[in-house]
């Protein structure tokens, strides 16, 4: 029998074990993605049927390049955080849990960097 209060035993038993910080970040990225997604959809529709030169002119505009980069960073962070939350909730084996979390974060980072490199190469004519 342990000499510990009920509250002491209940601490750190939640799925995420790290409070409301990630929950708020998930909500803020969701809110940020609403206008960015609408802007991206509007831009893609406007570029339908355009050639590479038109796209290059569009992305070389500093505002478009900045918004596209912001969209990519927030999108991949939001997706990575959501997948990590699902992994935390449904994977109970510690090895698989940590492997899944590391792979998810690594994959999100690699894909985000690849997208950003693509944007900057096209924007700056590289």
CSV table of C-alpha atoms in Angstrom, one decimal:
chain,number,residue,atom,x,y,z
A,1,UNK,CA,0.0,0.0,0.0
A,2,UNK,CA,1.4,3.4,-1.0
A,3,UNK,CA,1.2,6.5,1.2
A,4,UNK,CA,0.0,8.8,-1.6
A,5,UNK,CA,-3.1,10.9,-2.0
A,6,UNK,CA,-5.7,10.3,-4.7
A,7,UNK,CA,-4.6,13.5,-6.5
A,8,UNK,CA,-0.9,12.4,-6.3
A,9,UNK,CA,-1.8,9.1,-8.0
A,10,UNK,CA,-3.9,10.9,-10.7
A,11,UNK,CA,-1.2,13.3,-11.8
A,12,UNK,CA,0.4,12.6,-15.1
A,13,UNK,CA,-2.1,10.0,-16.1
A,14,UNK,CA,-3.5,12.0,-19.1
A,15,UNK,CA,-2.8,11.1,-22.7
A,16,UNK,CA,-0.6,14.0,-23.5
A,17,UNK,CA,0.9,14.7,-20.1
A,18,UNK,CA,1.7,18.3,-21.0
A,19,UNK,CA,-1.3,20.4,-20.3
A,20,UNK,CA,-3.2,22.7,-22.5
A,21,UNK,CA,-0.4,24.3,-24.5
A,22,UNK,CA,-0.6,21.9,-27.5
A,23,UNK,CA,-4.4,22.2,-27.3
A,24,UNK,CA,-4.2,26.0,-27.7
A,25,UNK,CA,-1.6,25.8,-30.5
A,26,UNK,CA,-3.8,23.3,-32.4
A,27,UNK,CA,-6.8,25.7,-32.1
A,28,UNK,CA,-4.7,28.8,-33.1
A,29,UNK,CA,-3.2,27.0,-36.2
A,30,UNK,CA,-6.8,25.9,-37.1
A,31,UNK,CA,-7.9,29.5,-37.0
A,32,UNK,CA,-4.9,30.7,-38.9
A,33,UNK,CA,-5.5,28.1,-41.6
A,34,UNK,CA,-9.0,29.3,-42.4
A,35,UNK,CA,-8.0,32.6,-44.1
A,36,UNK,CA,-4.8,31.1,-45.5
A,37,UNK,CA,-6.7,28.2,-47.0
A,38,UNK,CA,-9.3,30.5,-48.6
A,39,UNK,CA,-6.5,32.6,-50.0
A,40,UNK,CA,-4.7,29.6,-51.3
A,41,UNK,CA,-7.8,28.2,-53.0
A,42,UNK,CA,-8.6,31.6,-54.5
A,43,UNK,CA,-5.0,31.8,-55.8
A,44,UNK,CA,-5.0,28.3,-57.2
A,45,UNK,CA,-8.3,28.9,-59.0
A,46,UNK,CA,-6.8,32.1,-60.5
A,47,UNK,CA,-3.8,30.2,-61.7
A,48,UNK,CA,-5.7,27.4,-63.4
A,49,UNK,CA,-4.5,27.0,-67.0
A,50,UNK,CA,-1.6,29.4,-66.5
A,51,UNK,CA,1.9,28.5,-67.7
A,52,UNK,CA,5.0,28.2,-65.6
A,53,UNK,CA,6.0,31.8,-66.3
A,54,UNK,CA,2.7,33.1,-65.0
A,55,UNK,CA,3.1,31.0,-61.9
A,56,UNK,CA,6.7,32.2,-61.4
A,57,UNK,CA,5.5,35.8,-61.7
A,58,UNK,CA,2.8,35.2,-59.2
A,59,UNK,CA,5.1,33.5,-56.6
A,60,UNK,CA,7.8,36.0,-57.1
A,61,UNK,CA,5.5,38.6,-55.5
A,62,UNK,CA,6.8,39.0,-52.0
A,63,UNK,CA,3.3,38.9,-50.5
A,64,UNK,CA,2.3,35.7,-52.3
A,65,UNK,CA,5.6,34.0,-51.4
A,66,UNK,CA,5.3,35.0,-47.8
A,67,UNK,CA,1.7,33.8,-47.5
A,68,UNK,CA,2.4,30.6,-49.3
A,69,UNK,CA,5.4,29.9,-47.0
A,70,UNK,CA,3.3,30.8,-44.0
A,71,UNK,CA,0.5,28.4,-45.2
A,72,UNK,CA,3.0,25.6,-45.6
A,73,UNK,CA,4.6,26.0,-42.2
A,74,UNK,CA,1.3,26.3,-40.4
A,75,UNK,CA,-0.3,23.5,-42.4
A,76,UNK,CA,2.5,21.0,-41.7
A,77,UNK,CA,2.8,22.0,-38.0
A,78,UNK,CA,-1.0,21.6,-37.6
A,79,UNK,CA,-1.0,18.2,-39.3
A,80,UNK,CA,2.0,16.9,-37.4
A,81,UNK,CA,0.5,18.0,-34.1
A,82,UNK,CA,-2.8,16.3,-34.9
A,83,UNK,CA,-1.2,13.0,-36.0
A,84,UNK,CA,1.0,13.1,-32.8
A,85,UNK,CA,-2.2,13.5,-30.7
A,86,UNK,CA,-3.8,10.5,-32.4
A,87,UNK,CA,-0.6,8.5,-31.8
A,88,UNK,CA,-0.6,9.5,-28.1
A,89,UNK,CA,-4.2,8.4,-27.7
A,90,UNK,CA,-4.1,5.1,-29.5
A,91,UNK,CA,-0.6,3.7,-29.4
A,92,UNK,CA,0.2,2.2,-26.0
A,93,UNK,CA,3.5,0.4,-26.6
A,94,UNK,CA,6.3,2.9,-25.6
A,95,UNK,CA,8.7,1.9,-28.4
A,96,UNK,CA,6.0,2.2,-31.1
A,97,UNK,CA,4.7,5.5,-29.5
A,98,UNK,CA,8.1,7.2,-29.6
A,99,UNK,CA,9.0,5.8,-33.0
A,100,UNK,CA,5.7,7.1,-34.4
A,101,UNK,CA,6.2,10.5,-32.8
A,102,UNK,CA,9.7,10.9,-34.1
A,103,UNK,CA,8.8,9.7,-37.6
A,104,UNK,CA,5.8,12.0,-37.7
A,105,UNK,CA,7.8,15.0,-36.7
A,106,UNK,CA,10.6,14.2,-39.0
A,107,UNK,CA,8.3,13.6,-42.0
A,108,UNK,CA,6.5,16.8,-41.4
A,109,UNK,CA,9.7,18.8,-41.1
A,110,UNK,CA,11.2,17.2,-44.3
A,111,UNK,CA,8.0,17.8,-46.3
A,112,UNK,CA,7.7,21.4,-45.1
A,113,UNK,CA,11.3,22.2,-45.9
A,114,UNK,CA,10.9,20.6,-49.4
A,115,UNK,CA,7.9,22.7,-50.1
A,116,UNK,CA,9.6,25.9,-48.8
A,117,UNK,CA,12.7,25.2,-51.0
A,118,UNK,CA,10.4,24.7,-54.0
A,119,UNK,CA,8.6,28.0,-53.3
A,120,UNK,CA,11.9,29.9,-53.0
A,121,UNK,CA,13.5,28.2,-56.0
A,122,UNK,CA,10.6,29.2,-58.3
A,123,UNK,CA,10.2,32.6,-56.7
A,124,UNK,CA,13.9,33.6,-57.1
A,125,UNK,CA,14.4,31.8,-60.4
A,126,UNK,CA,16.8,29.2,-59.2
